[in-house]
XYZ file of C-alpha atoms in Angstrom:
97
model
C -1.142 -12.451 -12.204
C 0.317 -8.937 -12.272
C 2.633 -7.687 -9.339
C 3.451 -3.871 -8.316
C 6.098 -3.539 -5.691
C 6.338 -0.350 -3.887
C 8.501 1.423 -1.775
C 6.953 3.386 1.005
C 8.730 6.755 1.382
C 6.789 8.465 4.127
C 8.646 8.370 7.331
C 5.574 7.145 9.295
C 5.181 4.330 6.846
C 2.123 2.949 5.826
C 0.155 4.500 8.171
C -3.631 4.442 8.638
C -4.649 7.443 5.870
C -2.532 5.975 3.058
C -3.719 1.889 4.068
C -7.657 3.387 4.018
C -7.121 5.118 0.257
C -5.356 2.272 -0.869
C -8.302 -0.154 0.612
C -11.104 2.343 -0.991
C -9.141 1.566 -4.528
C -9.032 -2.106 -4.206
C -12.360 -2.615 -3.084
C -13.753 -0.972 -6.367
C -12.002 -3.640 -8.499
C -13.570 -6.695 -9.388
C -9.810 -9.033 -9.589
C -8.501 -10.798 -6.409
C -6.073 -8.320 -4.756
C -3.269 -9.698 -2.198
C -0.472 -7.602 -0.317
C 2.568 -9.217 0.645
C 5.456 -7.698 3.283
C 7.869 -9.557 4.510
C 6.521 -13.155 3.947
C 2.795 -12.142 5.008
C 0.510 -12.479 2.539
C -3.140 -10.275 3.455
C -6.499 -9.461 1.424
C -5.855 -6.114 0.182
C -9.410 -5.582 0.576
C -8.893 -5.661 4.198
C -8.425 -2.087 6.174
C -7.350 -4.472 9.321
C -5.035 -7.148 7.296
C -3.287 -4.438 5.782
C -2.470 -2.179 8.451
C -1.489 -5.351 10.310
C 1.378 -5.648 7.518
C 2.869 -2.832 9.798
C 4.638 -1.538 6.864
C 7.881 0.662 7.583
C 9.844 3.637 5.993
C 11.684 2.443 2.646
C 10.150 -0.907 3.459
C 8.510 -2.685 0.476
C 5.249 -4.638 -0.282
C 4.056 -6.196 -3.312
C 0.343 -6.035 -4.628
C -0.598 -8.851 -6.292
C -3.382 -9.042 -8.419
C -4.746 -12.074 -10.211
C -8.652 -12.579 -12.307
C -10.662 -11.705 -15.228
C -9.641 -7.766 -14.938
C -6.428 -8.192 -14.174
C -5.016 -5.994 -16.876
C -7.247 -3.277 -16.402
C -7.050 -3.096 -12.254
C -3.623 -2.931 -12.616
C -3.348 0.089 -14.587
C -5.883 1.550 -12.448
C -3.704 1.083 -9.460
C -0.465 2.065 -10.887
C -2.299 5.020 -11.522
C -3.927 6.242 -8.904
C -0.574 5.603 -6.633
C 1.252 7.670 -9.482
C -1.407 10.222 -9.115
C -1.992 12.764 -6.809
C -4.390 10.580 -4.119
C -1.293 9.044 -3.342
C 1.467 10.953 -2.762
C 5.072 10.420 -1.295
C 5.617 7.413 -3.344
C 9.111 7.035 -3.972
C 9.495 4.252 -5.834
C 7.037 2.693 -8.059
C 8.108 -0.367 -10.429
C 5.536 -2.491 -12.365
C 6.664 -6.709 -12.329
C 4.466 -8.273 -14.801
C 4.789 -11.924 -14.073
């Protein structure tokens, strides 16, 4: 299993825009993909589950991602939130566990 936490550095936190584009990218992947804030674990494949997180300013969650692909979906994801698509990402570190 591979783990990205991130640091949400928009002052509206994860709000609906940035939950949708990340749900778009994880759909297209064919490796299990989790979220987990603050002890709630969610299907990051989920638009609802996701934004249900309610995910604050500076407030963290961690992406989990476990299968087959793992390796290659999590590069994929590290870069698209490095990338433009994604923007006011503060803080990006990549846990390999």
């Amino acid at each position: 299993m591979k783990k990205i936490i991130l640091t949400i550095s928009d002052p509206h936190g994860l709000h609906a825009r940035k939950a949708a584009s990340l749900v778009k990218e994880f759909k297209g992947l064919k490796s299990d993909i989790s979220v987990q804030h603050d002890g709630i674990v969610i299907d990051g494949k989920s638009i609802l589950g996701l934004m249900s997180l309610s995910v604050g300013f500076e407030e963290k969650l961690t992406i989990n991602i476990a299968g087959h692909d793992e390796q290659d979906d999590f590069h994929h994801i590290t870069n698209f939130l490095q990338s433009n698509k994604f923007k006011k990402v503060k803080s990006l570190s990549c846990l390999l566990k």
